[in-house]
Amino acid sequence: MPDSTGRILWRRFPVLGGVARGIRRGTVFWGIGSFLFFMLYFFHVRRQIDLRFLYHAGNFALPSGTVIDFPIYRYGSEFLKGFLVRPGGLSEYVASGLCQYYYYSYLGPLVVTSVALLMYFLSHCLIRIYGGRGGGVLRFVPPVLLLIACNRYTFVLHNHVALVAALVGSVIYLFVAARTSRALVGFIVFAVTCVIVYCMAGGSYMLLAILCVSFELLTRRRYLLGGLYVLIALLVPLGGAWFFGIAFDDAYVRPSGLFPFDGTLGVTVLWGLYVFFVLAAVAPLIRCATGWLARVSGAFRPSGKLQAACTAAVLVAASVLSALLTVDRDVRRLLKANYLARMERWGELLEDVRRHRSQGYTPSVMLDINRALFETGQLGSRMFSYPQHPSVLFEIGSHAVDYKGGCEVLLRLGRINEAEHAALEAVEINGERPETLRSLAVIYIVKDQVDTARVFLTMLSKDPIAGEWARETLRRLEDDPRMSSDEQIRYLRSVMPLRDMIVTSTRSTESMVGTMNTREMLLLALLVRNRKNRMAFEYLMAHYLLTKQPGKIACSLRRLDDFDYPAVPDHYGEAVLMYAYNVRRQVKPAGSAIRACTRRKVRKVIAIVGDCKGDKDAISKALDAEFPDSYCRYLLTDKSGGSR
Amino acid sequence: MIHRRWFCIFVPLAIAVLIVLYYCFPPSVTVPGKYVEAPRRPSIDPDYANCTIPPNIAPLNFAIREPGADYRVRVYGDEGEGFVVSSRSGRIVIPMDKWKALLELNRGGDLYFDIYALGQRGRWRRFSTITNSIARQDVDSHLVYRRIKPVHTIYTNMGTYQRDVSTYRETPVLLSDPDSHRCVNCHTFVNNNPDTMCLHVRGPGNAAMILAKDGSAAKIDTRTSFNARPASYTAWHPSGRLAAFASIGVIQFHHAVGNSRGVLDLGSDVCLYIVDSNRVTSSPEIADRDRLETFPTWSPDGKHLYFCSAGKIWEDRPGVPEEYHEIRYDLVRVSYDLASGRCGKRQTVLSAEETGLSINEPRISPDGRFLLFCMARHGSFPVFLKSSDLYMMDLETGRYRRLGINSDRSDSWHCWSSNSRWIVFASKRRDGLFGRVYFSYVDRQGKARKPVLLPQRDPEFYDSFIENFNAPELITEPISIGAAALARAVESSEQTDAAFVPMPSAPVADTRGDKEPPATQPRKTVKTDLQSARRHYRLARGLIQKGQTARAIEQYRLSIESLPRSHAANVPALRELAWIHAANPSEKIRDGKEAISLAARARILAQRQIRLARSGRARKHARTALPQLYDTCAVALAQCARFSDAAKTALHAERLALDEGQIELAVKIRRRVELYLAGKPYRSSRIE
C-alpha cells in the first residue's frame, strides 16, 4: 500500500502508521466498500438533503415549533473572541466556519462527508485500541447516525465537531497510554488533554473522560490511576466554571447538545453517537460481542466471501434504510421553497409548491408564494390555486421568520421605513444574518444615510459568502455615495413614499402592519407616490381579495389603466361580478373588460349557490369539484389551494 | 533516534518561545530617518485631534485613513521620550504601559502624534503633527452604559455594562434574558458612587426597580394606586434617602419617511421613592394631571428638584395624536425640604416658549454651577431626534447657550463626572443610527472642549459595531454587586410593593379619577321647533346653491339651534355645516376644529338613530347616511392636517359606502383618500 515515502511518514507519525496498518489488515473489500459507502454518502447529502436549503434557511421556524438556527460566521479576531469566553466555544467557532460551505452544492456535502469519515476513522482507532479488530461494520455506525441527523435538517454541526474533538483527544491519550506503562506520562497527557478538550468542546469533554477512565479501569486495570482520572475529570469543569464564569451544572453538560433531551430524532441520534462510543470503550463487551458474532458466523460456517457479502448487505441495507426512511420530507419541502424564494427562482418555486399544494405551508412560505405569483405575473389570476391566508401578504409580526420575509417584500414594494423596521427586528431576534445586513445596507443607501449603510456593509464584508458583495458596494459608495447608477436603488427611490405619516403605533409585541386599515393605507400611499408601482397595486388588490372586500376591487378598477393588462385579471373579475351580484348593481370596469369565461364562471357559481339553497357543505363540495382555483370558492368557503 | 526525538521537541519549543518573546518584547521601531513633509493633518479615525483627553483614559487607538504600505506613529509629549508604534495596515494599537506613563508625565500638557506613511515609491511622508491636550483632572474611573441594538419593539439582547475607563475592560452589570423580552434601563447612582444604585426592568409581566445597596439587591414595585405606570429616569437625592422618578405611559410609533422611530409620553408624573419607608409620594406641584412631568434631577445640595414639564395639547384618543410634534417641555423646579418631606411651588427655570425648543434631560454639575440639558424641536425622547443638541446653563447667571461640541445628529444622554470637569454623552454623529460615548472636558467657565470618542482596543471597532451605547453614567469605582446577584433579584418572585402616601404639604388624592367635577352650568331650555329647523335648513341649502356661503352658515346654525342637541333631525344640517367649514375654498370660512366637532356630533347622532331605530327599514335608511358622515369627518380631519386620521376615517367611510352599494360615493371617497395620503386637504364649494 504505502510507498517508501508513506512508510517514512508512518514511522515518523506512529498514529498514522497504526491506522494505516489497521486499514491494510482489512481486506480490499473493506477498502472499496468504504470508498463506495462514502461516495454514496456524499451524493445522498448533496442530492437528497441539499445543504444549501439549510444555509438559506437562516433562522427558520418549522411548524413543529423547532427553529433551525443556522450559524453565522465572520472573519476576524473580534468574532473569534466571542467564542473564547465559554467552554466549547472553539468547536462552535470551527463548526460555524465549516457550515458556511453549505452555500456551495459540493463543498457542503464534502464537509459533512469529511466529518463522517473522521468519525469512521476515529471509531476504527478506538475499537482497535480497546482490543477489537477494527470494528468491521461497527465503524459505519457513527457515519450512519450522522446521516440520520442530517436527514432531519436539525443538524447543528457544532455538537458533532465537539464530539470529534473529544474523540481526537481520547485517541491521542489512548495512543500514548497504550505505548507507555509510566503512569506519570499518562497522567500528564490526560490532564493536559482534558483541559484542552474541555476548552474546545465543553460538555462533550465528558466522553473523553469516560473513554480514558474506562481504559484505565477496564483495560489496563490501574484502579488508582483510574480513580485519580475520575477526580480530575470532575474537577476540570469546576475549574472551567470558575474560569469562564458559568454555572456549575452548565459546566458539565453544556454545550454538548445532549441536554435538554427533547425527544427529537436529532438529539436522540446525538445520544446514540455518545452511547456508541461509550460502549466501544467497554472493551470486554466489544470482545464478547465480536466473539459472539464469530461464534454465530462459525455456526453457519460461511465462507470468507459469504461473510463479506453478508456484512456488506447489512451495511447497505442499514444505510439505505436510514438514508431513505429518515429524510424529513415535510421540512425539506418547506426549506426548498424557502431556498428557491431566496434565489428568486420564482417559476420553480411555484412548480414545486403546485406539486405539493395539498401539504401545509408556513406563513413565511405562503408569503414567498405570493411574491412568486407577483413576479411571474399571476397574482391576479392564479392566486387561489395556492394556499392562502389573509395575513400572508407582507405581514410582519411577533414571529421571527415573518420579519425577514416581510422585510424583503416591504423593501420591494417601496415601504422603506417599514422594511427597516422589520430588518432591525430581524437582527434583534435572529442575529446579524447576511441577508438581513444586506437589506439594511440597501435600505440606508436608499435613504441617503450612507454612513449608517457603511457600518452594516463593513460588518457584512467579514462574511465569507456575502463579503464580496459588501466590499464591492463599499467601493462603489466611495465613488458615488448616492449610488444613483444602481438600478435597484434608483427604482426604490422612485417608489418610496416622500410624505411622512404615522404608520402605526405599537405597544410591545403588537403587530406592526397588523391592522387591515394600515396595510391598505401603506399600499395606497405607494400608489399615490408612484401610480406605476405595479407591485403596490397588485398587492393592494390581493389584500382586498384575501380580506374579502370585493367592493374595494370594484372601486379600484380604474387603476388598471395605469398598467398594461390585456383584460381584467380573473380574480378581480370574479370579485367585481360577485360584488355586483350582492349589491344588485352593475359595475363597469373602466378600460379593460372582464373575460367571458370569468362571467360564465361567476354565473355558474351563482347558480350553484342558488341550487344549494344556503347549504354551505353542498356549496363547498360543488365549488371544490368545479372551481377549485377560483376566488368565488375562497369568498364563499374560505378555501384556497386547489382541490384537496 | 534520540537526536531526531530531541529535534522534534526542540524545534516547536523554540518556535513557541520565540513567538512569546516577540509578543512580550516586540522589536523597537523608530521613525524613518528620511521623509518628505506632507503639510496637512492626516486623516485618522476616530478623529483624535485637538481634543482634551482625560489623563487616566485608555490608549486612543486609531486607524490611519491615508494610503500607504507601512505606517509609523510617534507618540510623545513635552516631557519624556515618547515611543513609536508601527503598523502595516494603518491600525495603530498603542501599548498600554507606555501610554499611561506618558500621560502621567504630561498631565496638564500636550500630547503629540507624528504620523508617517510609506508611499508607493518607497518614500516616507510625514504629516503635520496632531496635538491633543491632556487635562489635569481625571475622569471618573468607570463608565456604566447600556448596550442595545437599534431595536423597535422587540428586546431580546440588551445589557448594562461597566467599562474601566483606563483600560478596555468591560464587564456586564445586568444582562437581559433573551427569552424574557425585557427592557433593562435607567441605571442611576448616588453622587457618582456605585454603593447605592438602582436600575429598572420592564417587560411582559415584569416591571420593577432593582435597588442595590451595600452589596445586596432588592426588587421593588414602585407602582401604586397613584402612579400605575412603572418608574423610569430615576434621580437620586444627594442624601441617598430618596429618589425621584418619572412614572410614564409611553407609546412608540413609526414614521413613513425619515427617522423611522418616534416616542411620545401620553402621560407622565414625577414621584419620589423614599427608601427607608418603601413609600412613594407626590404632590400636584410635581404631578399635575393636566401636564406631563418627566426627567427629574436634584440640585447637589438636595434643596431643589428640577424636572421638565409640558401641557397636554390633545384630548384623550387612541393611538398617537398627530399634533405630537407640537409638544415642547419647559424646565421647571420646586424646592424640597428633606426634613419635612415637602416641596414648594413650581417655578419655571426656562420655558419652551422662550427657547422655541423642547427641554429634556437636565443634569446639574456636582459643584452646582452648571446645568447641562438638551433641547430638540419637540418631545421628550431626544435620542431619536436629529435636532437634539446639548446646552449649558450657568446657574449663577441663569444664562444658557448651545455647546460648541454638538453635531448635526442626536446628542443626548449626558452626565457629569464627580469633579464637575468632565461630561459624558451619547452622540449619533458618526453614522446617524448608533449612539457612541464621547467625553468632553468642561472648563471653569463652562466651555466644553472637543469631545473624545470612548477608545476601544480595536481601532476599527466602531466601523462595524451595530449596537448603541446609551445612558452613560460615570462612577468613581466599579460596581461591587455582581451581575448574577442582580439577575437573581430580577428573576426573584419576592418583590416589595411600595405604598403611596401623599406629600405632607400638598395632599394628593389617592385616586386621581375622584377629582371634584366642575360646577355644572344650568342647562338652557331649548324648544323643539322642527318646522323652524327645516325652514332654516332649506334656506341654507338655497343660499349654498346661490353661492352665499356666509349667510348659509347662519341659517344652518339657526336650524341646529332650533332643535335640542341630541335631536336626530339635526344630522343633515350638522354634516353640511361641517362640510362647509372643512372643505370650502375660502380660508375665512374654513374652521377645521369646528368642522371636526360638528361632524363628530352628526356621526354620533346618526349612530344613535341607528341603534334606536324600531324597524329594519328605518335602521337601513339611517345607515345609508353613515358613509357620508364618516366622509365628512375625514374631510374635517384633513383640514386640520391630521391626514393619517383622515385617510383611516375615509377608508372606513368607503367600506360603509360599498356595503350600502353606494359605489359612486365610494369611488369619490377613494379619490379623497388619495389626496389625504398626498398630504392635501379636500376643497369644494359644493356640499357633497
PDB file of C-alpha atoms in Angstrom, chain A residues 12 78 81 397-398 403 415-418 420-422 424-425 427-429 431-432 437 444 447 449 451-456 458-459 462 496-510 512 516-518 520-521 524-525 528 540 544 549 551-556 558-559 579 583 585-587, chain B residues 4 149-158 250-260 266 319-322 324 409 429-434 436 457-458 461-467 643-644 647-648 651-652 654-655 657-664 666-667 670-671 673-680:
ATOM      1  CA  ARG A  12       7.536   9.323  11.976  1.00  0.00           C
ATOM      2  CA  GLU A  78     -13.356  40.022  17.259  1.00  0.00           C
ATOM      3  CA  LYS A  81     -13.181  36.318  20.816  1.00  0.00           C
ATOM      4  CA  GLY A 397     -45.492  40.267  13.454  1.00  0.00           C
ATOM      5  CA  SER A 398     -44.062  38.801  16.554  1.00  0.00           C
ATOM      6  CA  TYR A 403     -39.692  39.747   9.793  1.00  0.00           C
ATOM      7  CA  ARG A 415     -42.056  50.811   2.052  1.00  0.00           C
ATOM      8  CA  ILE A 416     -38.505  51.598   3.085  1.00  0.00           C
ATOM      9  CA  ASN A 417     -39.098  52.569   6.696  1.00  0.00           C
ATOM     10  CA  GLU A 418     -41.277  49.565   7.377  1.00  0.00           C
ATOM     11  CA  GLU A 420     -36.063  48.961   8.011  1.00  0.00           C
ATOM     12  CA  HIS A 421     -38.247  48.269  11.000  1.00  0.00           C
ATOM     13  CA  ALA A 422     -38.656  44.624  10.002  1.00  0.00           C
ATOM     14  CA  LEU A 424     -33.852  45.687  12.583  1.00  0.00           C
ATOM     15  CA  GLU A 425     -36.289  43.466  14.442  1.00  0.00           C
ATOM     16  CA  VAL A 427     -31.383  41.432  13.571  1.00  0.00           C
ATOM     17  CA  GLU A 428     -32.506  41.588  17.178  1.00  0.00           C
ATOM     18  CA  ILE A 429     -34.244  38.231  17.015  1.00  0.00           C
ATOM     19  CA  GLY A 431     -28.814  37.816  14.853  1.00  0.00           C
ATOM     20  CA  GLU A 432     -26.702  39.549  12.249  1.00  0.00           C
ATOM     21  CA  LEU A 437     -27.463  43.033   6.863  1.00  0.00           C
ATOM     22  CA  TYR A 444     -29.847  53.045   4.286  1.00  0.00           C
ATOM     23  CA  LYS A 447     -32.468  56.674   2.484  1.00  0.00           C
ATOM     24  CA  GLN A 449     -27.825  57.513   5.160  1.00  0.00           C
ATOM     25  CA  ASP A 451     -22.638  56.406   6.985  1.00  0.00           C
ATOM     26  CA  THR A 452     -25.137  54.011   8.511  1.00  0.00           C
ATOM     27  CA  ALA A 453     -25.045  51.804   5.429  1.00  0.00           C
ATOM     28  CA  ARG A 454     -21.261  51.641   5.744  1.00  0.00           C
ATOM     29  CA  VAL A 455     -21.490  50.198   9.257  1.00  0.00           C
ATOM     30  CA  PHE A 456     -23.655  47.338   8.016  1.00  0.00           C
ATOM     31  CA  THR A 458     -18.317  46.740   6.957  1.00  0.00           C
ATOM     32  CA  MET A 459     -19.838  44.099   9.157  1.00  0.00           C
ATOM     33  CA  LYS A 462     -16.416  39.960   7.070  1.00  0.00           C
ATOM     34  CA  MET A 496     -40.562  55.091  -1.772  1.00  0.00           C
ATOM     35  CA  PRO A 497     -43.011  57.449  -0.054  1.00  0.00           C
ATOM     36  CA  LEU A 498     -41.901  61.040   0.313  1.00  0.00           C
ATOM     37  CA  ARG A 499     -44.607  62.224   2.664  1.00  0.00           C
ATOM     38  CA  ASP A 500     -44.367  61.332   6.289  1.00  0.00           C
ATOM     39  CA  MET A 501     -47.232  59.990   8.286  1.00  0.00           C
ATOM     40  CA  ILE A 502     -47.567  57.946  11.421  1.00  0.00           C
ATOM     41  CA  VAL A 503     -47.700  54.456  10.065  1.00  0.00           C
ATOM     42  CA  THR A 504     -48.625  52.784  13.276  1.00  0.00           C
ATOM     43  CA  SER A 505     -48.123  52.962  16.936  1.00  0.00           C
ATOM     44  CA  THR A 506     -47.031  49.876  18.719  1.00  0.00           C
ATOM     45  CA  ARG A 507     -47.140  48.677  22.214  1.00  0.00           C
ATOM     46  CA  SER A 508     -44.653  45.916  22.904  1.00  0.00           C
ATOM     47  CA  THR A 509     -45.259  42.925  20.656  1.00  0.00           C
ATOM     48  CA  GLU A 510     -48.283  44.206  18.785  1.00  0.00           C
ATOM     49  CA  MET A 512     -46.698  46.435  13.086  1.00  0.00           C
ATOM     50  CA  MET A 516     -56.387  45.927   7.809  1.00  0.00           C
ATOM     51  CA  ASN A 517     -56.559  49.702   7.558  1.00  0.00           C
ATOM     52  CA  THR A 518     -52.827  50.077   7.976  1.00  0.00           C
ATOM     53  CA  GLU A 520     -54.430  49.264   2.899  1.00  0.00           C
ATOM     54  CA  MET A 521     -53.057  52.711   3.686  1.00  0.00           C
ATOM     55  CA  LEU A 524     -52.460  53.219  -1.270  1.00  0.00           C
ATOM     56  CA  ALA A 525     -49.771  55.679  -0.214  1.00  0.00           C
ATOM     57  CA  VAL A 528     -50.180  57.937  -4.594  1.00  0.00           C
ATOM     58  CA  LEU A 540     -53.488  46.085  -2.726  1.00  0.00           C
ATOM     59  CA  TYR A 544     -58.802  43.150  -0.875  1.00  0.00           C
ATOM     60  CA  GLN A 549     -63.615  43.155   0.199  1.00  0.00           C
ATOM     61  CA  GLY A 551     -66.368  46.064  -3.417  1.00  0.00           C
ATOM     62  CA  LYS A 552     -62.975  47.685  -2.996  1.00  0.00           C
ATOM     63  CA  ILE A 553     -61.747  45.822  -6.045  1.00  0.00           C
ATOM     64  CA  ALA A 554     -64.613  47.344  -7.981  1.00  0.00           C
ATOM     65  CA  CYS A 555     -63.636  50.718  -6.572  1.00  0.00           C
ATOM     66  CA  SER A 556     -60.008  50.345  -7.647  1.00  0.00           C
ATOM     67  CA  ARG A 558     -59.866  52.458 -12.718  1.00  0.00           C
ATOM     68  CA  ARG A 559     -56.232  51.937 -11.772  1.00  0.00           C
ATOM     69  CA  TYR A 579     -69.932  42.259  -5.612  1.00  0.00           C
ATOM     70  CA  VAL A 583     -75.483  44.666  -4.109  1.00  0.00           C
ATOM     71  CA  ARG A 585     -75.800  46.909  -9.011  1.00  0.00           C
ATOM     72  CA  GLN A 586     -73.950  46.890 -12.271  1.00  0.00           C
ATOM     73  CA  VAL A 587     -70.251  47.680 -12.071  1.00  0.00           C
TER      74      VAL A 587
ATOM     75  CA  ARG B   4      15.649  13.053  15.994  1.00  0.00           C
ATOM     76  CA  LYS B 149     -29.286  47.292  19.136  1.00  0.00           C
ATOM     77  CA  PRO B 150     -31.409  49.835  17.287  1.00  0.00           C
ATOM     78  CA  VAL B 151     -34.488  47.854  18.227  1.00  0.00           C
ATOM     79  CA  HIS B 152     -38.018  48.908  17.556  1.00  0.00           C
ATOM     80  CA  THR B 153     -40.398  46.849  19.612  1.00  0.00           C
ATOM     81  CA  ILE B 154     -38.732  43.573  20.493  1.00  0.00           C
ATOM     82  CA  TYR B 155     -35.974  43.336  23.054  1.00  0.00           C
ATOM     83  CA  THR B 156     -34.016  40.138  23.292  1.00  0.00           C
ATOM     84  CA  ASN B 157     -30.397  41.101  23.772  1.00  0.00           C
ATOM     85  CA  MET B 158     -29.539  44.116  25.783  1.00  0.00           C
ATOM     86  CA  VAL B 250     -45.130  55.809  26.748  1.00  0.00           C
ATOM     87  CA  ILE B 251     -46.160  54.976  23.219  1.00  0.00           C
ATOM     88  CA  GLN B 252     -43.826  54.215  20.356  1.00  0.00           C
ATOM     89  CA  PHE B 253     -44.770  54.948  16.785  1.00  0.00           C
ATOM     90  CA  HIS B 254     -43.246  54.767  13.353  1.00  0.00           C
ATOM     91  CA  HIS B 255     -42.790  57.269  10.599  1.00  0.00           C
ATOM     92  CA  ALA B 256     -43.209  56.501   6.932  1.00  0.00           C
ATOM     93  CA  VAL B 257     -40.317  58.732   5.958  1.00  0.00           C
ATOM     94  CA  GLY B 258     -37.046  59.784   7.590  1.00  0.00           C
ATOM     95  CA  ASN B 259     -36.145  58.547  11.031  1.00  0.00           C
ATOM     96  CA  SER B 260     -38.320  55.542  11.483  1.00  0.00           C
ATOM     97  CA  LEU B 266     -49.063  60.085  26.754  1.00  0.00           C
ATOM     98  CA  GLY B 319     -53.169  55.969  19.080  1.00  0.00           C
ATOM     99  CA  VAL B 320     -50.725  58.771  18.555  1.00  0.00           C
ATOM    100  CA  PRO B 321     -52.139  62.278  18.283  1.00  0.00           C
ATOM    101  CA  GLU B 322     -50.896  63.828  15.069  1.00  0.00           C
ATOM    102  CA  TYR B 324     -47.248  65.187  18.714  1.00  0.00           C
ATOM    103  CA  ARG B 409     -27.227  64.455  14.640  1.00  0.00           C
ATOM    104  CA  ARG B 429     -22.639  61.876  14.935  1.00  0.00           C
ATOM    105  CA  ARG B 430     -20.648  59.056  13.350  1.00  0.00           C
ATOM    106  CA  ASP B 431     -23.380  57.366  11.379  1.00  0.00           C
ATOM    107  CA  GLY B 432     -26.765  58.692  12.424  1.00  0.00           C
ATOM    108  CA  LEU B 433     -28.092  55.444  13.833  1.00  0.00           C
ATOM    109  CA  PHE B 434     -25.751  54.187  16.529  1.00  0.00           C
ATOM    110  CA  ARG B 436     -21.463  56.312  20.780  1.00  0.00           C
ATOM    111  CA  ARG B 457      -8.820  48.109  21.723  1.00  0.00           C
ATOM    112  CA  ASP B 458      -9.676  47.548  18.064  1.00  0.00           C
ATOM    113  CA  PHE B 461     -14.299  48.733  16.393  1.00  0.00           C
ATOM    114  CA  TYR B 462     -16.965  51.342  15.643  1.00  0.00           C
ATOM    115  CA  ASP B 463     -16.886  50.725  11.896  1.00  0.00           C
ATOM    116  CA  SER B 464     -18.911  47.554  12.233  1.00  0.00           C
ATOM    117  CA  PHE B 465     -20.391  47.564  15.711  1.00  0.00           C
ATOM    118  CA  ILE B 466     -24.154  47.600  15.439  1.00  0.00           C
ATOM    119  CA  GLU B 467     -25.169  48.358  18.990  1.00  0.00           C
ATOM    120  CA  PHE B 643     -54.018  63.313   7.250  1.00  0.00           C
ATOM    121  CA  SER B 644     -53.404  59.836   8.650  1.00  0.00           C
ATOM    122  CA  ALA B 647     -57.275  58.626   5.455  1.00  0.00           C
ATOM    123  CA  LYS B 648     -58.243  55.989   8.004  1.00  0.00           C
ATOM    124  CA  LEU B 651     -61.329  54.290   4.172  1.00  0.00           C
ATOM    125  CA  HIS B 652     -63.888  53.310   6.758  1.00  0.00           C
ATOM    126  CA  GLU B 654     -65.580  53.884   1.719  1.00  0.00           C
ATOM    127  CA  ARG B 655     -66.164  50.444   3.191  1.00  0.00           C
ATOM    128  CA  ALA B 657     -70.484  53.032   1.199  1.00  0.00           C
ATOM    129  CA  LEU B 658     -69.610  49.791  -0.578  1.00  0.00           C
ATOM    130  CA  ASP B 659     -71.616  47.810   1.936  1.00  0.00           C
ATOM    131  CA  GLU B 660     -74.581  50.009   1.120  1.00  0.00           C
ATOM    132  CA  GLY B 661     -73.972  49.605  -2.598  1.00  0.00           C
ATOM    133  CA  GLN B 662     -73.097  53.299  -2.990  1.00  0.00           C
ATOM    134  CA  ILE B 663     -70.281  52.624  -5.399  1.00  0.00           C
ATOM    135  CA  GLU B 664     -70.185  56.130  -6.895  1.00  0.00           C
ATOM    136  CA  ALA B 666     -67.075  55.016  -2.696  1.00  0.00           C
ATOM    137  CA  VAL B 667     -65.134  55.974  -5.794  1.00  0.00           C
ATOM    138  CA  ARG B 670     -61.281  56.828  -2.725  1.00  0.00           C
ATOM    139  CA  ARG B 671     -60.103  59.867  -4.678  1.00  0.00           C
ATOM    140  CA  VAL B 673     -58.219  59.212   0.374  1.00  0.00           C
ATOM    141  CA  GLU B 674     -55.512  59.574  -2.214  1.00  0.00           C
ATOM    142  CA  LEU B 675     -55.479  63.328  -1.640  1.00  0.00           C
ATOM    143  CA  TYR B 676     -55.047  62.864   2.103  1.00  0.00           C
ATOM    144  CA  LEU B 677     -52.252  60.393   1.579  1.00  0.00           C
ATOM    145  CA  ALA B 678     -50.556  63.005  -0.573  1.00  0.00           C
ATOM    146  CA  GLY B 679     -50.896  65.443   2.328  1.00  0.00           C
ATOM    147  CA  LYS B 680     -53.581  67.575   0.733  1.00  0.00           C
TER     148      LYS B 680
END
